[in-house]
Tab-separated table of C-alpha atoms in Angstrom:
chain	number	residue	atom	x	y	z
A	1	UNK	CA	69.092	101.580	90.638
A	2	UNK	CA	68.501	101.343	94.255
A	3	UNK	CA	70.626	103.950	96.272
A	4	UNK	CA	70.737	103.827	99.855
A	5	UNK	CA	69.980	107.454	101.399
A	6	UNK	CA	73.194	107.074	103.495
A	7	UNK	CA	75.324	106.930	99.988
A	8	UNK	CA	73.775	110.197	99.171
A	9	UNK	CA	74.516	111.869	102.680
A	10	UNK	CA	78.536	110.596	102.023
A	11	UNK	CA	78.448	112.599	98.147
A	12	UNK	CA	76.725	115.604	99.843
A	13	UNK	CA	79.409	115.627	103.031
A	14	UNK	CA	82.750	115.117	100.702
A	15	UNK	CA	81.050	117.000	97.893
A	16	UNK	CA	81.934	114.186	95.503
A	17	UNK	CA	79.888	116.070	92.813
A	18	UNK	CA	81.822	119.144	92.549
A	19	UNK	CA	83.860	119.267	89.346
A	20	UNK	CA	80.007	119.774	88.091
A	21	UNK	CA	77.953	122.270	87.390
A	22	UNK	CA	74.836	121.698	89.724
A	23	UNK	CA	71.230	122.728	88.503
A	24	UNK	CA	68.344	122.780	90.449
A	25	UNK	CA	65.382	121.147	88.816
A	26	UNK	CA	63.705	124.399	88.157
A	27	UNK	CA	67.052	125.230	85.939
A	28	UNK	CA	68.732	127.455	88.669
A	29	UNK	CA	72.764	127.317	89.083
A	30	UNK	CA	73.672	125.939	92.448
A	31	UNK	CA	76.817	126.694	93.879
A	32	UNK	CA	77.776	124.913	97.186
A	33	UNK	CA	79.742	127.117	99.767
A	34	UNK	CA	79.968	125.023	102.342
A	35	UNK	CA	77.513	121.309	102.590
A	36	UNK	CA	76.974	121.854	106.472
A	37	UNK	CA	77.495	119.948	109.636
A	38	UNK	CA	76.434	116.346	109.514
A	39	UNK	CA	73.304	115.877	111.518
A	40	UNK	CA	73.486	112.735	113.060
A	41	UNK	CA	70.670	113.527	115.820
A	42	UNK	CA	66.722	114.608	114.901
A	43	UNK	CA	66.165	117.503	112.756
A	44	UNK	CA	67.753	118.003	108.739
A	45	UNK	CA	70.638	116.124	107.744
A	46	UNK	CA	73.019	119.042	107.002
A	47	UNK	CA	72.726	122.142	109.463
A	48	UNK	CA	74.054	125.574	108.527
A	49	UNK	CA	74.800	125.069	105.118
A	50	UNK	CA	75.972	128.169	102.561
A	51	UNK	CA	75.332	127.787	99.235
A	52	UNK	CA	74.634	130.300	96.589
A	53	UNK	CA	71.089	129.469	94.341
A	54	UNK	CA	70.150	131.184	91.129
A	55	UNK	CA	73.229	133.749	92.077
A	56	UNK	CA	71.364	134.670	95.886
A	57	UNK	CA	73.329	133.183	98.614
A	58	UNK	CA	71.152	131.327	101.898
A	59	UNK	CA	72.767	130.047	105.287
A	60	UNK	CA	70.666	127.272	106.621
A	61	UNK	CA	69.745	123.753	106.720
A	62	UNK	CA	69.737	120.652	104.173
A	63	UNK	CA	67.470	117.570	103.807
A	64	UNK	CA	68.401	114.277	101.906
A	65	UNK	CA	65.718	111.802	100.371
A	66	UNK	CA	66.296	108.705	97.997
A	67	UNK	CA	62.848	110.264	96.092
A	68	UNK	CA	61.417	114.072	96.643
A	69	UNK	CA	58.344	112.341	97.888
A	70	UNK	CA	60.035	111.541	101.433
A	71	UNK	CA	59.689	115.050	102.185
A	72	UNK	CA	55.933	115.000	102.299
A	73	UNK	CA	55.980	111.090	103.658
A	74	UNK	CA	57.858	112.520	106.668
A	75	UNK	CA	55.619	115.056	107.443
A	76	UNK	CA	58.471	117.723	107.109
A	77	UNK	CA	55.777	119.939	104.806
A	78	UNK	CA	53.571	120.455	108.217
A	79	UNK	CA	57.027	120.579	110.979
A	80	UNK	CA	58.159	124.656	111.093
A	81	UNK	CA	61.752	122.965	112.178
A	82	UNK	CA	62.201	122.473	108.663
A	83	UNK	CA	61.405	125.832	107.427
A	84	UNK	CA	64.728	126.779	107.615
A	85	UNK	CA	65.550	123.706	104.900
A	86	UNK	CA	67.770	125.646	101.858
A	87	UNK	CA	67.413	123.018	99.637
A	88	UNK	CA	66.434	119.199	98.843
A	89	UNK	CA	68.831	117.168	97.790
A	90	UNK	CA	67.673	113.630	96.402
A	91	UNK	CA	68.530	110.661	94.138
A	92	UNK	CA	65.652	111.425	91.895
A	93	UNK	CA	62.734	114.153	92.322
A	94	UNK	CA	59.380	112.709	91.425
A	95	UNK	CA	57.044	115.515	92.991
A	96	UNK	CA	57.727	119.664	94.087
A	97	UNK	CA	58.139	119.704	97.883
A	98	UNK	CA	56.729	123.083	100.223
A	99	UNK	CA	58.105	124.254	103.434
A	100	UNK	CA	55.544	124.715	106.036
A	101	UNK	CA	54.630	128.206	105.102
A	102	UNK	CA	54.036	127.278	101.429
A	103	UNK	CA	57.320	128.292	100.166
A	104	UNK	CA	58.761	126.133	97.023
A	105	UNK	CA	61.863	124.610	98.416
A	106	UNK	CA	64.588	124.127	95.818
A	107	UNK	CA	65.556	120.134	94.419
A	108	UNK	CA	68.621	119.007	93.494
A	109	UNK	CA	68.828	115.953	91.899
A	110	UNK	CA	71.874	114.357	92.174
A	111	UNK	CA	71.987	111.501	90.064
A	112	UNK	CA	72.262	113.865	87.268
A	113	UNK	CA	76.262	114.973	88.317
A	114	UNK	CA	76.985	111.413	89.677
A	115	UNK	CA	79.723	109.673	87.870
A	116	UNK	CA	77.980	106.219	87.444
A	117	UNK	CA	81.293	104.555	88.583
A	118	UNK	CA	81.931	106.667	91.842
A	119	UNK	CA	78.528	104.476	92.211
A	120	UNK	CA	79.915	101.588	91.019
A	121	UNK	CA	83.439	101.248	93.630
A	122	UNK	CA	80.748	102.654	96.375
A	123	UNK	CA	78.752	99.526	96.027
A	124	UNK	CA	81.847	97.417	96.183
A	125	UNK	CA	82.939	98.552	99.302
A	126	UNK	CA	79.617	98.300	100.836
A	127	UNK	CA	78.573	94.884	99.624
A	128	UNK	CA	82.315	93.375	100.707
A	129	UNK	CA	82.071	91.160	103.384
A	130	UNK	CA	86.205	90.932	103.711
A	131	UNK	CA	87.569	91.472	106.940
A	132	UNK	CA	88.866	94.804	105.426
A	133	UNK	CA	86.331	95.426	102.916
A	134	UNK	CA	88.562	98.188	101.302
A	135	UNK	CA	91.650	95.779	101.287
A	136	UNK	CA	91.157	95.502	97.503
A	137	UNK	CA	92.449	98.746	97.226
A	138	UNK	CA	93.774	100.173	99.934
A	139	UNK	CA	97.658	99.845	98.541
A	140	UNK	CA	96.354	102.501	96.127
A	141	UNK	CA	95.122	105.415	98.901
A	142	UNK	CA	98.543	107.705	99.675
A	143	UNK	CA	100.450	106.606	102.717
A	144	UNK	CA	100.188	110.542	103.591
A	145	UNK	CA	96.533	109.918	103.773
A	146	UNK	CA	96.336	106.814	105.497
A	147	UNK	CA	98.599	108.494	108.328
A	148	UNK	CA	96.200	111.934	108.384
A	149	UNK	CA	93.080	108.803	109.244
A	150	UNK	CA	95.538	107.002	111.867
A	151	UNK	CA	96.207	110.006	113.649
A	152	UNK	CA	92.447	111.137	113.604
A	153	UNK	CA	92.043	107.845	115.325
A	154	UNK	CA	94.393	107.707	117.555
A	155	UNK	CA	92.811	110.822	119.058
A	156	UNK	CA	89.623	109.339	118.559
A	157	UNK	CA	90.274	106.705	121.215
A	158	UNK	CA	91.598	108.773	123.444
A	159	UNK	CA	88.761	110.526	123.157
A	160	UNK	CA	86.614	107.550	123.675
A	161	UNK	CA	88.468	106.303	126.536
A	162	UNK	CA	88.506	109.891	128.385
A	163	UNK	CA	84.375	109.324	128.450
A	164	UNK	CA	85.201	105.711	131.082
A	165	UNK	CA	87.667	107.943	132.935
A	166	UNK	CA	84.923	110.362	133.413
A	167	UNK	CA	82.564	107.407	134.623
A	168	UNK	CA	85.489	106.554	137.255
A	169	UNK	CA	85.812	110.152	138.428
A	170	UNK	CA	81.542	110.181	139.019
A	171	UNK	CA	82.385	106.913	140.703
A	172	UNK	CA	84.949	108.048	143.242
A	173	UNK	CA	83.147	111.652	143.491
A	174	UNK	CA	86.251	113.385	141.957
A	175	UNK	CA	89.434	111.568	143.139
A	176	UNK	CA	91.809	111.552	141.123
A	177	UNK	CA	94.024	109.409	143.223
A	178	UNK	CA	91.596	106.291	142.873
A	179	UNK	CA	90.846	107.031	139.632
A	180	UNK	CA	94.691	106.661	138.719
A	181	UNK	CA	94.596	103.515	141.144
A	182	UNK	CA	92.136	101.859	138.982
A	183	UNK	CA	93.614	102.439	135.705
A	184	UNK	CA	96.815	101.230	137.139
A	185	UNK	CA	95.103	97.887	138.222
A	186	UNK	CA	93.239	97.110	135.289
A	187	UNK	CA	96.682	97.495	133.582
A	188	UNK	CA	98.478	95.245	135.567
A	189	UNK	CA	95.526	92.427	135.203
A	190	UNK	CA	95.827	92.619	131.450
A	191	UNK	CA	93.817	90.617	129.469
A	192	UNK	CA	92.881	87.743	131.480
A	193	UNK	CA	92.647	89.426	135.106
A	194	UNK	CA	91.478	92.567	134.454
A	195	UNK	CA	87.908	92.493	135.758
A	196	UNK	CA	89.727	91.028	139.009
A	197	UNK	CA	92.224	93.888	139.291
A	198	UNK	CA	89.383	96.387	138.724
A	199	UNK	CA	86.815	94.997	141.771
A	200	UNK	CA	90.194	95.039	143.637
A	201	UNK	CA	90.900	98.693	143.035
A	202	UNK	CA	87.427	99.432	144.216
A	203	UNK	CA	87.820	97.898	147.884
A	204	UNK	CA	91.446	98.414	148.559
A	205	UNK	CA	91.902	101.194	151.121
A	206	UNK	CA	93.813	104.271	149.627
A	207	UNK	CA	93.505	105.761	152.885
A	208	UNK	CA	94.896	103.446	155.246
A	209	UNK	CA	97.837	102.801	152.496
A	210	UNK	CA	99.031	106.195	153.123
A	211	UNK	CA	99.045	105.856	156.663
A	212	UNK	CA	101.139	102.356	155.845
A	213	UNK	CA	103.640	104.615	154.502
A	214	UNK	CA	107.348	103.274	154.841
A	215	UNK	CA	106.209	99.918	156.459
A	216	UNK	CA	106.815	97.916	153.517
A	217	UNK	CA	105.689	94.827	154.769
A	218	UNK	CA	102.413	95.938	156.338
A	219	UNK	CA	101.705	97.417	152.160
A	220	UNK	CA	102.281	93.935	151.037
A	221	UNK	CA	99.773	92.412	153.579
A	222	UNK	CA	97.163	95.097	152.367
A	223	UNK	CA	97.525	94.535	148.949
A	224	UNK	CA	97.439	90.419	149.186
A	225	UNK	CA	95.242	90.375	152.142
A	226	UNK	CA	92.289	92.283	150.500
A	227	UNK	CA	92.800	90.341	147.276
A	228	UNK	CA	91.843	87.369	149.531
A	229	UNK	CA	95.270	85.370	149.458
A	230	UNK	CA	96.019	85.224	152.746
A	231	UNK	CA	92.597	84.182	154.592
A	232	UNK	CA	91.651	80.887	155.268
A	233	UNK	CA	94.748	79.106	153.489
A	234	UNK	CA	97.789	77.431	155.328
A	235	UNK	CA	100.841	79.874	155.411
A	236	UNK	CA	103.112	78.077	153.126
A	237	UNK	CA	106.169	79.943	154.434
A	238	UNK	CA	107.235	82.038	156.720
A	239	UNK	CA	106.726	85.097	154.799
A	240	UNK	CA	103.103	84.764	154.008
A	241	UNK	CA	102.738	83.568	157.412
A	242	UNK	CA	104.046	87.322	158.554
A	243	UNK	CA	101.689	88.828	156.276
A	244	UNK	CA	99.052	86.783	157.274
A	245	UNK	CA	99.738	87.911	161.392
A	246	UNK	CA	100.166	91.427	159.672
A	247	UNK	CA	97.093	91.592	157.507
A	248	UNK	CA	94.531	89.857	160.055
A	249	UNK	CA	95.234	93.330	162.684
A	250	UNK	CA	94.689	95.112	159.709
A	251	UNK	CA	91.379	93.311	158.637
A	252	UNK	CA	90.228	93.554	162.126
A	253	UNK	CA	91.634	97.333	163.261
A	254	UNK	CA	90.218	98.988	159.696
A	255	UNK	CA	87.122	96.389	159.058
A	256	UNK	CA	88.706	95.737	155.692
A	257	UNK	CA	87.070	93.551	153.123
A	258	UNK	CA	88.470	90.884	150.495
A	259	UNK	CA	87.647	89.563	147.213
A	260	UNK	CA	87.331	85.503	146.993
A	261	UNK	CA	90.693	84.586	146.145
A	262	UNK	CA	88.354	82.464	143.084
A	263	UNK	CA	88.509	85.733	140.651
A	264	UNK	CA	91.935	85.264	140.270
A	265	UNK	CA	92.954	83.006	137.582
A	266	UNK	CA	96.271	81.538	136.537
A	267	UNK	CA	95.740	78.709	134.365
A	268	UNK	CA	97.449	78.859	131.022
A	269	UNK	CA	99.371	82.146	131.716
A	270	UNK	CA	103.048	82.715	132.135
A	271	UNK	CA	103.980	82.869	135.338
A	272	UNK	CA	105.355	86.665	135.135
A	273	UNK	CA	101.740	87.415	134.645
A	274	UNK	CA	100.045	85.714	137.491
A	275	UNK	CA	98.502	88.021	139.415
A	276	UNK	CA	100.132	87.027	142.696
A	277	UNK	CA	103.442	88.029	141.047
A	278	UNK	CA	101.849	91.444	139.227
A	279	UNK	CA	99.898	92.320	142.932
A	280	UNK	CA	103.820	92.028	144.562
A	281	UNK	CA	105.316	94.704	141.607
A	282	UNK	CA	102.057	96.837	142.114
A	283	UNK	CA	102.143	97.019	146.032
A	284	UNK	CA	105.867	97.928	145.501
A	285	UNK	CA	104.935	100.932	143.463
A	286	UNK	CA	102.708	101.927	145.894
A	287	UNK	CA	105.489	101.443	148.739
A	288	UNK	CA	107.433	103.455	146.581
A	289	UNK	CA	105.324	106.974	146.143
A	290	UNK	CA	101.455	106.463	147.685
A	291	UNK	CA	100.459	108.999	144.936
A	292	UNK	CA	101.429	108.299	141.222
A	293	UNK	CA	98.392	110.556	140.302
A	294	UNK	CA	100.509	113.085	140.841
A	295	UNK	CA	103.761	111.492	139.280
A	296	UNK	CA	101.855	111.123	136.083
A	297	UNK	CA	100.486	114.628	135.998
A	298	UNK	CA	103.821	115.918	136.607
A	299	UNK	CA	105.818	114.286	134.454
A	300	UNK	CA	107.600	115.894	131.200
A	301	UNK	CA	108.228	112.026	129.830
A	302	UNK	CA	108.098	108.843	130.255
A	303	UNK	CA	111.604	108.755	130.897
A	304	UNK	CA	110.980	110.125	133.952
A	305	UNK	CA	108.368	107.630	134.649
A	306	UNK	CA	109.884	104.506	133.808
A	307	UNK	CA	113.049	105.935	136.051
A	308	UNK	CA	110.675	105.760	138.616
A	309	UNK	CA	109.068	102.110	137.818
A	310	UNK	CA	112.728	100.720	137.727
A	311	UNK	CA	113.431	102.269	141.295
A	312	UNK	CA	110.925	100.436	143.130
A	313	UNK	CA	111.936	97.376	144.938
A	314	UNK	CA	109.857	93.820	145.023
A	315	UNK	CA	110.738	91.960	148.281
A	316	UNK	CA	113.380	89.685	147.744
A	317	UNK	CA	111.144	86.495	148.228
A	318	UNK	CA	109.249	86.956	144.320
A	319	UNK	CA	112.504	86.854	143.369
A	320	UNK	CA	112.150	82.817	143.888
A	321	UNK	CA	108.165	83.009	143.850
A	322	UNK	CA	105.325	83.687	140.903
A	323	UNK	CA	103.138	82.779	143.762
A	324	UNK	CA	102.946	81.120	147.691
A	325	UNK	CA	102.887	77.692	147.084
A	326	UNK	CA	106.152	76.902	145.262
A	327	UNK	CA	109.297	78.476	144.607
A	328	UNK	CA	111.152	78.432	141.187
A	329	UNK	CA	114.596	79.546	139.782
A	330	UNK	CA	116.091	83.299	140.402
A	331	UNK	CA	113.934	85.472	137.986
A	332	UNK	CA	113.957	89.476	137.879
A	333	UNK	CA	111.527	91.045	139.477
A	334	UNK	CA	111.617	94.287	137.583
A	335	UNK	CA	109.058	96.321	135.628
A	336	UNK	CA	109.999	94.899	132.186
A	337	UNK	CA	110.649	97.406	129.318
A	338	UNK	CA	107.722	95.744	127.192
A	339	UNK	CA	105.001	95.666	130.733
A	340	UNK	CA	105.897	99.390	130.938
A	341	UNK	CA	104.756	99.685	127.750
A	342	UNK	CA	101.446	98.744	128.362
A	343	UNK	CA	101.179	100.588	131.411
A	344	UNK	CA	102.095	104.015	129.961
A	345	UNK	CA	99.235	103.106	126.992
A	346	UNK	CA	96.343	101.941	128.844
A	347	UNK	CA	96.932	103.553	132.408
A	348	UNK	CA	99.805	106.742	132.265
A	349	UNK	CA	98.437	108.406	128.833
A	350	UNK	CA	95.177	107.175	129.461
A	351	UNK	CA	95.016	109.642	132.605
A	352	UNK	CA	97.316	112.250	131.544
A	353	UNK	CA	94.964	112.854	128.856
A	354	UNK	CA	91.596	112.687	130.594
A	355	UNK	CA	92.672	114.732	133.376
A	356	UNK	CA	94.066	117.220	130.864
A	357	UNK	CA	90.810	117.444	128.999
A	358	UNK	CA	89.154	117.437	132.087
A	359	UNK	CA	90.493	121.015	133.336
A	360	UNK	CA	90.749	122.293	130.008
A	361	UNK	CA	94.501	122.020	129.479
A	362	UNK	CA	95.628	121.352	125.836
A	363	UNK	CA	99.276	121.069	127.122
A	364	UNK	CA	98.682	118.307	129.241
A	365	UNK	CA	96.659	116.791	126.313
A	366	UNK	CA	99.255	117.424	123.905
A	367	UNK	CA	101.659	115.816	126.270
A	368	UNK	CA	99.876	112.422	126.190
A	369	UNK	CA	99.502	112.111	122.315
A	370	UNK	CA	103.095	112.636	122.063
A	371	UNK	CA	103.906	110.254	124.833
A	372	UNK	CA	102.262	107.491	122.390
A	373	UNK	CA	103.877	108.884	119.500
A	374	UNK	CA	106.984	108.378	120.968
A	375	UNK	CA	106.694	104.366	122.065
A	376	UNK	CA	106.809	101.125	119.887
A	377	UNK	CA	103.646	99.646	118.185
A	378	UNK	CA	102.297	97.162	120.220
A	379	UNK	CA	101.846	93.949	118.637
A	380	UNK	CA	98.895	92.256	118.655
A	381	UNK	CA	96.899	90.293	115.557
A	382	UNK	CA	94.780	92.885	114.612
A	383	UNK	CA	98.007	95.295	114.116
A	384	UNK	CA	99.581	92.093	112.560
A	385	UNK	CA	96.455	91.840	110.154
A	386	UNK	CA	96.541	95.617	109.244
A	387	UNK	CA	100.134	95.438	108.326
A	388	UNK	CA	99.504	92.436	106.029
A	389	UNK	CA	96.990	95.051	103.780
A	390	UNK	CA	99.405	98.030	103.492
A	391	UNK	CA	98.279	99.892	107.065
A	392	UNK	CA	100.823	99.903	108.844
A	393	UNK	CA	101.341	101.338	112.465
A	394	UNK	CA	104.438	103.261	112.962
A	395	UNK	CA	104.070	103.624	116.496
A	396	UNK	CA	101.661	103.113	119.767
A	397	UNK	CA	99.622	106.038	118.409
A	398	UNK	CA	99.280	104.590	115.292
A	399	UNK	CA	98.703	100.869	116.828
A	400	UNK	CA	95.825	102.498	119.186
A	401	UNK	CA	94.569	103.916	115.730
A	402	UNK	CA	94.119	101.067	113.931
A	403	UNK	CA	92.260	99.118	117.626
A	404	UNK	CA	90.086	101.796	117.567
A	405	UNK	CA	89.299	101.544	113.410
A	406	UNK	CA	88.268	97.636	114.123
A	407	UNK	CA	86.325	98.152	116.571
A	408	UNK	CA	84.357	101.082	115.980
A	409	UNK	CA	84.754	101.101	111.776
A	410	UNK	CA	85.392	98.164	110.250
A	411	UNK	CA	83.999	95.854	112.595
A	412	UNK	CA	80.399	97.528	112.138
A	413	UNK	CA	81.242	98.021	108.393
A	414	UNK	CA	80.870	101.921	109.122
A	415	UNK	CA	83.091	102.855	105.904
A	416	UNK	CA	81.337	105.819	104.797
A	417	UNK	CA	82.693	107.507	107.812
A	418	UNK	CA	86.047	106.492	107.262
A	419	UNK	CA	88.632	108.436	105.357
A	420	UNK	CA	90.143	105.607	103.844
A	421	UNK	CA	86.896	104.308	102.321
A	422	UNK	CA	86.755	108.156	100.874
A	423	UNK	CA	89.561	107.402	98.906
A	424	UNK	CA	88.610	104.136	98.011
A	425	UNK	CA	84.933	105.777	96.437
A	426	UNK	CA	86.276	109.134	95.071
A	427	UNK	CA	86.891	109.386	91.570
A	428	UNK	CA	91.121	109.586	92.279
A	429	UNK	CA	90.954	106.298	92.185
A	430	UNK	CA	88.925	105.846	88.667
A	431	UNK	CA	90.409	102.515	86.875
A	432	UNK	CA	92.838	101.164	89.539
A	433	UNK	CA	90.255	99.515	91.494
């Protein structure tokens, strides 16, 4: 039987082999204290394991081969970085193996306290090409368990995302303030405008803004002057005709630059999402409180941060406008409940939590996971999907969770370092799968 050495690392990680007695091939009792940290870098698989051989217990390091000849094939018999190697641990051990110095280095051989079908459900996870390739059995793993993975998730991708926020703060050499900008932007582009909303955030003048403050109008000819709406197009009203008087002292006092009003795009989106309509709600924050870096920071809830979303106020003209060139029907012009949503995910918690890992502050850390815990699931197809195999997201936490499983899990069919999959393989689950 052909065993893949990364099956081996998963039994020696999760111990999958202990309700054995273990034996060395020389015939001494191995007892196994603690496996070690999972090596993913160069250098032994296992570092600082404890284990207790032939009743003598050694601290240090553990290798994994298929066959006991890969110890010699690697050349770890001539490297001293492997001298500190406690034991072998492979499928099958065909030949002794010697540390650098000449020292015997204990085998185990584990296919000799391997249930043949832990083996067995391993290779029918693996070899499952499903979408969920544990969905054959995933009604079986504990709902207590499948929460403990979402949760270790969730984290995860905050964790993940904290590493772009990083990139932005290199980027703006340690503003916060932009940094908050930008994560605000890319929010309010969603899906389709994002990109757009992001090379906005990068030329839009922070500085000047602040000294716009309280002239409401001269904000909104920043915001859709440098996003290149208002240059070289026919004022189709009065109103963008004042911004456009307003905006071209601005260009030419401050030297300001534009994007090509070309990035933008509209076509087959609702109108409440076109970015003309999402640039007039985000210039109103901005005329609201130049600095929501510190409104986010500071904030005990989101309460207190949608309070302050609902207070801002969109000129009166979007209120019969998604964009210049036509007006419509009365429509709100509010922050919608849902659209707040989103914000708080990808831009509020998003920040609160980089900026408390950033400084070291588990509070402010703490703060953002429960400001997910504590709003809806979002609902998308992959969530959708999830629910329809028995994981379900109980809230944005949890939905974040299960993004970050598909894309960095099941996606690359990376279920040996899943906790799901570890229920699906262990033996607790011998003759229901």
């Amino acid at each position: 039987m052909h065993i893949p050495e990364d099956i081996l690392h998963f039994i020696w990680r999760f111990r999958l082999f202990q309700p054995y007695p273990l034996y060395s091939i020389s015939g001494d009792r191995i007892e196994v204290l603690h496996p070690g940290q999972y090596n993913r870098d160069a250098g032994p698989d296992f570092l600082f394991a404890r284990l207790r051989i032939g009743g003598r217990e050694w601290h240090g390091h553990i290798e994994i081969h298929v066959l006991s000849s890969g110890w010699k094939l690697h050349g770890h018999h001539q490297d001293v970085a492997y001298n500190a190697v406690i034991l072998h641990v492979v499928w099958a051990g065909n030949t002794p193996c010697f540390l650098a110095d000449g020292t015997l280095l204990p085998c185990l051989q584990l296919r000799d306290f391997i249930p043949a079908d832990l083996l067995e459900r391993a290779e029918r996870l693996l070899g499952n090409l499903h979408w969920l390739p544990c969905h054959y059995a995933l009604e079986e793993v504990p709902n207590f368990q499948k929460l403990q993975v979402l949760q270790r998730m969730g984290v995860a991708r905050l964790e993940e995302r904290f590493t772009g926020v990083m990139d932005l703060l290199a980027k703006f050499k340690g503003d916060w303030e932009r940094v908050s900008f930008c994560l605000l932007s890319a929010a309010f582009g969603m899906k389709v405008n994002k990109d757009a909303f992001i090379d906005y955030s990068d030329i839009l003048s922070l500085r000047l803004l602040k000294k716009l403050k309280g002239r409401a109008l001269a904000i909104q000819a920043l915001f859709f002057g440098q996003a290149g709406f208002l240059t070289g197009q026919r004022a189709a009203d009065e109103y963008m005709e004042t911004l456009q008087v307003e905006f071209r002292y601005l260009k030419h006092a401050h030297q300001l630059q534009e994007l090509s009003p070309h990035q933008w795009k509209f076509l087959r989106m609702r109108p409440f999402n076109f970015p003309t309509f999402k640039l007039a709600q985000l210039a109103a924050m901005y005329t609201a409180c130049p600095s929501w870096f510190s409104n986010i920071v500071h904030a005990q809830n989101l309460t207190e941060l949608h309070n302050l979303c609902q207070e801002i106020k969109v000129p009166d003209y979007w209120e019969r406008h998604f964009h210049f060139e036509q007006e419509t029907q009365q429509h709100s012009t509010a922050i919608s409940l849902p659209f707040f949503h989103l914000l708080a995910i990808n831009a509020f918690v998003q920040l609160l939590f980089a900026y408390g890992k950033h400084i070291d502050n588990a509070e402010l850390m703490e703060r953002a996971i429960s400001w997910l815990e504590n709003l809806k699931k979002e609902d998308n197809s992959i969530v959708r999907r999830y629910q329809e195999y028995g994981l379900e997201a109980s809230n944005a936490l949890e939905s974040q969770a299960l993004l970050h499983l598909r894309n960095r899990y099941c996606n690359t069919r990376r279920c040996l370092s899943c906790g799901i999959a570890l229920e699906v393989i262990r033996g607790d689950l011998c003759g229901k799968v």
